[in-house]
Amino acid sequence: MYVAVKGGERAIQNAHAWLAEERRGDTSVAGLSVAQIREQLSLAVNRVMAEGSLYDLDLAALAIKQARGDLIEAIFLIRAYRTTLPRFGASAPVETAKMACDRRISATFKDLPGGQVLGPTFDYTHRLLDFKLAADGETPAAAQREADPAPVPHVTAFLNREGLIEDAPHDDTPPPDLTREPLEMPADRALRLQALARADEGFTLSMAYSTQRGYARNHAFVGELRIGTVAVEMDIPELGFTVEIGEITLTECETVNQFKGSKTEPPQFTRGYGLVFGQTERKAISMALVDRALRWEELGEDNVGAPAQDAEFVLYHADNIQATGFLEHIKLPHYVDFQSELELVRKLRREVETSQHQEAAE
Amino acid sequence: MADPNQDRKAWMGLMAKAQEGHVAALLDTAMDRPDFTWLRPPEIGSVMVRGRAGGTGAPFNLGEVTVTRCALTLSGGEVGHAYIQGRRKADAEAAALVDALMQTDAADCLRAKVLEHLSDAQTARRQTRAAKAAATKVDFFTMVRGED
């Protein structure tokens, strides 16, 4: 029950003023600019854009500053801002096969057209703290080598030629949009992919990890992981043709999974798919594993009752803004609710005491 | 058959992907801005970006991107449009002006003084990243085995 109460305005104002002061911290230390956050905390910016579901580097950096580095709070700010924007339309599906790749690796094929390109990765670092960074040292320039201008084809395209992997046939069904219609079950794959693309990284990671540990085991290989830029193209109604309206960085992961075959399909490899805004490879790999686990029904696999196979469980708990909104609301005043609970407990205790007295008397 | 809009698509795409402030700076170096009337003043909104399941399959909604758009008309009646990524009203105005002016006698001048510079800057940026990526490409070699 919600009842309006007054009071607390001065306390709230003062709390917010103190918050602003604490956000700034010690004023003898230089303040952080939004540009510094955008350029130097870029993976945090990427996460806020992905889960905030809005690609805008400067807004994400501003949200991180305002949220004092609390990324879920920053994502909340971005989601709130997003709702104020008029929607001009939808883009043509991005062509990830034409990505200008910063990174492109395959765990399944050593020698592949386009090669194994490591890109700016934490992989193979020793995870030792680098005290030179604390001393604000100069960064050496990255090495350069002549690049091969040939396009970098998707790894799954090779397996496809032999018919060894499930096809992902071209289709132009307009996708459902959970920002327009509430997420309802059963959710088709397009809706699941939208929900997973903006899902909490930690939740998605843990769900994906659970499939690796045996809860709905589907033995995934990273067929391909690529990070780079793609053009965003949109049909402009007043012009009557499509134009490129910008360029965004994406991370794409395709997993290749064992599949013993079913009544209708021969034994072949199946696929899980992850696509996320920014350089966000932990999230993209996790998304691909969870996508694959959720496909059990359409692939004719058994539901072994694993959490990652349960679309309702996964999709209704994956959104960190919904989750934190409901979780954190219980700290807000519930005085009237609690008053009625108090009355109830007192009444129950009186009844128990009365019956005990009666039993003793009898 | 060649797309009759190919040229216009190319310059609009080029300006949409330009660095902040670049189109306006090049335009102002090339010429004095003509008078124009807004058909649609600069407006910030979003576009839903779509991907395809498996890269090639059914489309899904990936998330939105901020976009600024505007439309204007020159005194000669030429209409210029801009749809550019980000919240950049001044850049959208400059892009719509160039789009309109490219339909006038100023086209050759703007192609040389604006579009070619944008194109060079983008090619250079892309090539630098591609060259850094190429330097991280793995060259596998097989270790000599112990047994003969």
XYZ file of C-alpha atoms in Angstrom:
510
model
C 0.000 0.000 0.000
C 1.316 3.432 -0.911
C 0.319 6.478 1.097
C 1.756 9.913 0.423
C 3.617 11.379 3.353
C 5.255 14.764 3.580
C 8.523 15.732 5.141
C 12.168 15.070 4.487
C 12.601 17.650 1.731
C 15.465 19.435 3.466
C 17.161 16.139 4.346
C 16.909 14.999 0.707
C 18.294 18.287 -0.640
C 21.216 18.166 1.717
C 21.849 14.496 0.924
C 22.056 15.298 -2.798
C 24.369 18.247 -2.177
C 26.661 15.992 -0.160
C 26.477 13.377 -2.925
C 27.715 16.003 -5.414
C 30.599 16.888 -3.087
C 31.553 13.230 -2.566
C 31.353 12.637 -6.318
C 33.938 15.343 -6.844
C 36.166 13.934 -4.103
C 39.283 15.733 -2.910
C 39.394 19.041 -4.840
C 43.185 19.133 -4.633
C 43.066 16.236 -7.148
C 42.263 17.273 -10.752
C 38.675 16.635 -11.827
C 37.869 14.010 -14.497
C 36.562 15.286 -17.821
C 33.934 13.406 -19.812
C 36.478 13.156 -22.661
C 38.987 11.479 -20.318
C 36.411 8.892 -19.316
C 35.399 8.344 -22.943
C 39.010 7.842 -24.078
C 40.593 6.107 -21.088
C 37.782 4.085 -19.495
C 36.489 2.981 -22.875
C 35.502 -0.545 -21.869
C 33.317 0.829 -19.066
C 31.810 3.230 -21.630
C 31.195 0.266 -23.958
C 29.425 -1.695 -21.229
C 27.172 1.244 -20.379
C 26.259 1.678 -24.052
C 25.558 -2.049 -24.500
C 23.377 -2.496 -21.413
C 21.918 1.011 -21.626
C 21.002 -0.052 -25.186
C 22.043 3.309 -26.618
C 25.178 3.849 -28.670
C 26.589 7.258 -27.731
C 30.125 7.415 -26.303
C 29.832 10.889 -24.766
C 26.513 10.195 -23.063
C 27.820 6.939 -21.607
C 30.954 8.713 -20.335
C 28.846 11.467 -18.770
C 26.611 8.854 -17.115
C 29.667 7.122 -15.626
C 30.902 10.422 -14.207
C 27.484 11.307 -12.779
C 27.099 7.798 -11.294
C 30.518 7.980 -9.597
C 31.569 4.910 -11.582
C 28.575 2.792 -10.525
C 27.943 1.203 -13.926
C 24.432 -0.041 -13.197
C 23.449 3.455 -12.028
C 25.041 4.826 -15.248
C 23.066 2.310 -17.344
C 19.916 3.458 -15.516
C 20.661 7.084 -16.498
C 21.141 6.088 -20.138
C 17.935 4.035 -20.205
C 16.015 6.991 -18.746
C 17.503 9.396 -21.310
C 16.744 6.960 -24.150
C 13.026 7.095 -23.406
C 13.023 10.865 -24.113
C 14.287 10.441 -27.693
C 11.924 10.336 -30.667
C 12.572 7.227 -32.765
C 13.406 8.114 -36.387
C 13.230 4.518 -37.581
C 15.234 1.309 -37.750
C 18.489 0.627 -39.582
C 19.029 -2.010 -42.218
C 20.571 -5.060 -40.485
C 24.301 -4.366 -40.040
C 26.597 -6.390 -42.282
C 29.100 -7.930 -39.906
C 30.748 -9.848 -42.784
C 31.969 -6.431 -44.006
C 33.311 -5.393 -40.587
C 36.615 -3.495 -40.524
C 38.122 -5.852 -37.921
C 40.408 -4.690 -35.111
C 40.370 -8.240 -33.802
C 39.303 -11.533 -35.326
C 40.147 -14.917 -33.883
C 38.898 -18.457 -34.274
C 39.383 -21.244 -31.755
C 38.342 -23.876 -34.314
C 40.545 -23.180 -37.351
C 44.187 -22.217 -37.168
C 44.637 -21.225 -40.801
C 41.735 -19.278 -42.176
C 41.350 -16.548 -44.786
C 42.036 -13.233 -43.083
C 44.092 -14.972 -40.386
C 44.115 -14.773 -36.613
C 44.236 -11.093 -35.678
C 44.682 -10.507 -31.962
C 43.855 -6.790 -31.798
C 44.153 -4.757 -28.578
C 43.548 -7.663 -26.189
C 44.162 -8.475 -22.511
C 44.752 -12.099 -23.586
C 48.313 -13.343 -22.957
C 49.055 -10.514 -20.528
C 50.362 -11.764 -17.176
C 47.790 -9.936 -15.081
C 50.513 -8.327 -13.020
C 49.834 -4.804 -11.812
C 51.749 -2.333 -13.945
C 53.157 0.316 -11.626
C 54.432 2.296 -14.616
C 50.792 3.316 -15.221
C 50.667 4.808 -11.725
C 53.784 6.822 -12.626
C 51.955 8.210 -15.700
C 54.517 6.906 -18.196
C 54.491 7.505 -21.942
C 52.862 4.855 -24.141
C 54.943 3.530 -27.042
C 53.206 3.728 -30.447
C 51.562 0.515 -31.644
C 53.370 -1.337 -34.430
C 51.926 -1.221 -37.930
C 52.163 -3.645 -40.836
C 50.732 -3.483 -44.320
C 47.154 -4.717 -44.214
C 45.499 -7.042 -46.698
C 42.480 -5.136 -48.044
C 40.575 -8.366 -48.864
C 37.309 -8.850 -46.937
C 37.394 -11.152 -43.916
C 34.715 -13.834 -44.387
C 32.805 -15.421 -41.510
C 34.228 -18.740 -40.324
C 30.788 -20.380 -40.355
C 30.622 -19.708 -44.106
C 33.411 -22.326 -44.659
C 31.632 -25.012 -42.656
C 28.417 -24.093 -44.413
C 29.897 -25.018 -47.784
C 30.293 -28.604 -46.622
C 26.826 -28.633 -45.093
C 28.383 -29.527 -41.737
C 26.776 -26.667 -39.890
C 23.234 -25.519 -39.522
C 22.403 -22.750 -41.998
C 21.205 -19.304 -40.911
C 19.072 -18.563 -43.971
C 18.348 -15.003 -45.015
C 15.020 -13.810 -43.699
C 13.377 -10.400 -43.544
C 10.668 -10.914 -40.929
C 10.317 -7.611 -39.016
C 11.608 -8.330 -35.507
C 9.593 -7.765 -32.317
C 10.839 -4.909 -30.111
C 10.792 -5.213 -26.326
C 11.153 -1.446 -25.947
C 7.753 -1.077 -27.614
C 5.822 -4.183 -26.498
C 6.302 -5.825 -23.108
C 8.481 -8.950 -23.153
C 6.106 -11.914 -23.183
C 6.572 -15.669 -23.377
C 7.058 -17.603 -25.551
C 9.816 -15.353 -26.879
C 11.120 -16.067 -30.388
C 14.836 -15.975 -31.098
C 14.806 -12.351 -32.334
C 13.260 -11.207 -29.056
C 15.651 -13.361 -26.993
C 18.653 -11.902 -28.845
C 17.428 -8.336 -28.201
C 16.980 -9.081 -24.492
C 20.402 -10.767 -24.262
C 22.199 -7.958 -26.146
C 21.152 -5.510 -23.366
C 21.308 -8.031 -20.517
C 23.550 -7.658 -17.476
C 27.056 -8.870 -18.270
C 27.503 -10.618 -14.926
C 24.194 -12.465 -15.143
C 24.824 -13.518 -18.764
C 28.343 -14.654 -17.881
C 27.115 -16.798 -14.988
C 24.338 -18.349 -17.076
C 26.843 -19.146 -19.845
C 29.300 -20.573 -17.279
C 26.559 -22.826 -15.891
C 26.147 -24.415 -19.354
C 29.899 -25.091 -19.493
C 29.843 -26.733 -16.058
C 27.162 -29.201 -17.132
C 23.775 -27.497 -16.681
C 22.510 -27.971 -20.271
C 25.945 -28.820 -21.580
C 26.211 -28.014 -25.268
C 29.980 -27.962 -25.697
C 30.658 -24.670 -27.424
C 33.722 -23.751 -29.432
C 34.314 -20.129 -30.327
C 34.046 -20.519 -34.085
C 34.787 -16.858 -34.425
C 35.106 -13.717 -32.379
C 35.402 -10.399 -34.200
C 35.553 -6.799 -33.027
C 35.503 -3.811 -35.343
C 33.435 -1.151 -37.030
C 30.436 -1.518 -39.299
C 28.454 1.142 -41.150
C 24.873 1.805 -40.036
C 22.603 2.247 -43.027
C 19.039 3.444 -42.939
C 16.254 3.954 -45.422
C 15.349 7.662 -45.471
C 11.671 7.924 -46.446
C 11.877 11.550 -47.610
C 14.734 10.631 -49.972
C 13.477 7.228 -51.085
C 16.856 5.498 -50.716
C 19.220 4.252 -48.014
C 22.202 6.193 -46.724
C 24.913 5.479 -44.190
C 24.136 7.477 -41.076
C 27.200 6.514 -39.064
C 29.620 3.863 -37.973
C 29.648 1.807 -34.771
C 31.967 -0.658 -33.061
C 30.519 -4.103 -32.410
C 31.668 -7.400 -30.948
C 30.323 -10.530 -32.622
C 30.736 -14.100 -31.423
C 29.628 -17.227 -33.218
C 29.869 -20.491 -31.379
C 29.957 -23.887 -33.050
C 28.301 -26.598 -30.992
C 28.075 -30.376 -31.192
C 24.715 -31.704 -32.265
C 23.922 -35.389 -32.583
C 21.042 -34.788 -34.972
C 17.317 -35.156 -34.493
C 14.354 -36.774 -36.247
C 14.501 -34.152 -38.985
C 18.150 -33.023 -38.998
C 21.334 -35.025 -39.711
C 24.249 -34.851 -37.260
C 25.870 -31.465 -37.762
C 27.184 -28.475 -35.884
C 24.740 -25.907 -34.552
C 25.275 -22.253 -33.774
C 24.979 -19.782 -30.950
C 25.146 -16.063 -31.650
C 26.274 -13.023 -29.723
C 26.325 -9.418 -30.949
C 26.970 -6.510 -28.589
C 27.716 -2.775 -28.874
C 31.354 -1.817 -28.390
C 34.391 -3.904 -27.511
C 32.644 -6.275 -25.140
C 33.908 -9.766 -25.808
C 33.143 -11.422 -22.457
C 29.527 -10.398 -22.911
C 29.377 -11.447 -26.593
C 30.759 -14.957 -25.881
C 28.362 -15.313 -22.916
C 25.442 -14.202 -25.070
C 26.276 -16.801 -27.740
C 26.384 -19.632 -25.163
C 23.089 -18.605 -23.579
C 21.456 -18.115 -26.997
C 22.482 -21.669 -27.911
C 21.162 -23.127 -24.633
C 17.812 -21.377 -25.146
C 17.478 -22.956 -28.609
C 16.930 -26.479 -27.195
C 13.291 -26.609 -28.287
C 13.716 -25.559 -31.924
C 16.650 -28.001 -32.251
C 14.610 -30.882 -30.784
C 16.900 -31.342 -27.762
C 15.818 -32.531 -24.309
C 14.941 -29.977 -21.683
C 17.093 -31.206 -18.815
C 15.628 -28.552 -16.517
C 18.775 -26.429 -16.516
C 18.377 -22.742 -15.637
C 19.982 -21.614 -18.917
C 17.327 -23.528 -20.904
C 14.491 -21.717 -19.153
C 13.714 -18.680 -21.354
C 11.321 -17.211 -18.813
C 13.883 -17.466 -16.017
C 16.756 -16.106 -18.119
C 14.944 -13.265 -19.883
C 12.934 -12.043 -16.901
C 16.029 -11.856 -14.682
C 18.668 -10.684 -17.155
C 17.851 -6.973 -17.161
C 19.837 -5.232 -14.434
C 17.660 -2.100 -14.455
C 14.450 -4.050 -13.864
C 16.225 -6.136 -11.261
C 17.796 -3.260 -9.389
C 14.604 -1.215 -9.574
C 12.605 -3.903 -7.851
C 15.355 -4.892 -5.463
C 16.246 -1.387 -4.334
C 12.677 -0.215 -3.939
C 12.373 -2.287 -0.751
C 14.699 0.142 1.027
C 12.273 3.026 0.422
C 9.700 3.850 3.103
C 7.168 1.050 3.609
C 5.946 2.425 6.944
C 2.241 1.751 6.354
C 2.852 -1.737 4.939
C 5.017 -2.527 7.902
C 2.489 -1.046 10.345
C -0.143 -3.531 9.129
C 2.358 -6.398 9.365
C 3.094 -5.336 12.964
C -0.629 -5.342 13.782
C -0.998 -8.801 12.270
C 1.909 -10.317 14.208
C 0.623 -8.769 17.481
C -2.848 -10.157 16.816
C -1.508 -13.659 16.050
C 0.557 -13.619 19.246
C -2.494 -12.576 21.296
C -4.481 -15.465 19.815
C -1.722 -17.979 20.602
C -1.436 -16.645 24.180
C -5.207 -16.820 24.691
C -5.400 -20.422 23.464
C -2.461 -21.398 25.709
C -4.251 -19.850 28.706
C -7.400 -21.777 27.851
C -5.493 -25.084 27.534
C -3.791 -24.470 30.874
C -7.150 -23.761 32.505
C -8.738 -26.940 31.142
C 22.163 -0.449 -64.019
C 23.921 2.194 -61.939
C 22.057 3.571 -58.960
C 21.082 7.173 -59.919
C 21.425 8.171 -56.267
C 24.856 6.600 -55.814
C 26.726 9.889 -55.808
C 24.421 11.493 -53.260
C 24.437 8.385 -51.057
C 28.232 8.477 -51.080
C 28.550 12.112 -49.977
C 25.819 11.828 -47.352
C 27.517 8.728 -45.908
C 30.890 10.436 -45.957
C 29.569 13.430 -43.993
C 27.663 11.224 -41.499
C 30.890 9.405 -40.610
C 33.084 12.530 -40.421
C 34.750 13.584 -37.180
C 32.926 16.193 -35.106
C 33.258 19.715 -36.564
C 35.126 18.596 -39.692
C 32.355 19.193 -42.278
C 31.570 22.667 -40.892
C 35.255 23.669 -40.840
C 35.828 22.519 -44.432
C 32.632 24.176 -45.672
C 33.551 27.507 -44.095
C 37.021 27.344 -45.649
C 35.544 26.582 -49.071
C 32.909 29.309 -49.249
C 30.563 31.707 -47.473
C 27.409 29.971 -46.344
C 24.343 30.832 -48.472
C 20.968 31.827 -47.023
C 18.583 28.975 -46.440
C 15.217 28.173 -44.890
C 14.670 25.327 -42.467
C 12.249 22.661 -43.602
C 13.053 20.763 -40.428
C 15.391 22.376 -37.888
C 18.005 20.066 -36.343
C 16.359 17.446 -34.152
C 17.975 14.776 -31.956
C 16.461 11.314 -31.844
C 17.396 7.670 -32.140
C 17.540 4.914 -34.712
C 17.123 1.275 -33.743
C 20.140 -0.650 -35.022
C 19.388 -4.155 -36.247
C 21.573 -7.212 -36.558
C 20.908 -10.670 -37.981
C 20.901 -13.930 -35.989
C 24.040 -15.823 -36.995
C 25.154 -12.784 -39.008
C 22.986 -13.819 -41.981
C 19.595 -14.962 -40.591
C 16.481 -13.238 -39.279
C 16.858 -9.618 -38.107
C 16.696 -8.611 -34.434
C 16.835 -5.273 -32.614
C 20.315 -4.747 -31.179
C 19.922 -1.332 -29.545
C 19.582 2.316 -30.477
C 22.040 4.945 -31.635
C 21.635 8.714 -31.224
C 21.064 10.515 -34.522
C 20.629 14.180 -35.507
C 18.593 15.063 -38.562
C 17.532 18.226 -40.370
C 16.361 19.464 -43.751
C 16.685 22.852 -45.403
C 16.098 24.571 -48.694
C 18.259 27.094 -50.563
C 16.849 30.172 -52.289
C 17.095 28.278 -55.617
C 14.795 25.553 -54.244
C 17.451 22.839 -53.755
C 16.667 20.711 -50.697
C 19.399 19.389 -48.451
C 19.003 16.564 -45.904
C 21.204 15.294 -43.123
C 20.964 12.178 -40.943
C 24.125 11.873 -38.887
C 25.129 9.762 -35.906
C 25.387 11.488 -32.527
C 23.951 14.650 -31.000
C 25.520 17.167 -33.369
C 23.193 19.933 -34.499
C 25.913 22.168 -35.982
C 27.352 19.240 -37.932
C 23.893 18.270 -39.208
C 23.336 21.834 -40.423
C 26.666 21.872 -42.258
C 25.983 18.439 -43.799
C 22.513 19.468 -45.017
C 23.952 22.673 -46.517
C 26.640 20.744 -48.389
C 23.993 18.225 -49.542
C 21.894 21.085 -50.980
C 24.887 22.925 -52.462
C 26.071 19.740 -54.180
C 22.949 20.120 -56.343
C 24.087 23.593 -57.491
C 27.005 25.097 -59.445
C 29.053 24.938 -56.265
C 29.297 21.142 -56.589
C 32.770 20.990 -58.136
C 34.209 23.387 -55.597
C 32.719 21.451 -52.671
C 33.773 18.098 -54.070
C 37.373 19.306 -54.143
C 37.420 21.322 -50.940
C 35.105 19.314 -48.674
C 34.314 15.793 -49.859
C 37.785 14.807 -50.993
C 39.280 15.971 -47.697
C 36.676 13.999 -45.753
C 37.341 10.957 -47.870
C 41.113 11.227 -47.395
C 40.724 11.643 -43.644
C 38.493 8.573 -43.410
C 40.773 6.458 -45.580
C 43.774 7.458 -43.478
C 41.946 6.651 -40.242
C 40.789 3.282 -41.539
C 44.206 2.366 -42.939
C 45.978 3.211 -39.688
C 43.659 0.924 -37.697
C 43.926 -1.829 -40.307
C 47.729 -1.559 -40.197
C 47.774 -1.827 -36.396
C 45.462 -4.854 -36.598
C 47.673 -6.431 -39.279
C 50.677 -6.079 -36.950
C 48.850 -8.308 -34.423
C 48.198 -11.075 -36.960
C 49.641 -14.405 -35.832
C 52.295 -15.996 -38.043
C 52.182 -19.680 -37.144
C 55.244 -21.820 -37.603
C 55.695 -25.502 -36.883
C 58.288 -26.488 -34.306
C 60.862 -28.992 -35.540
C 59.983 -32.367 -34.043
C 62.484 -34.326 -31.982
C 62.159 -37.638 -33.858
C 63.267 -38.073 -37.483
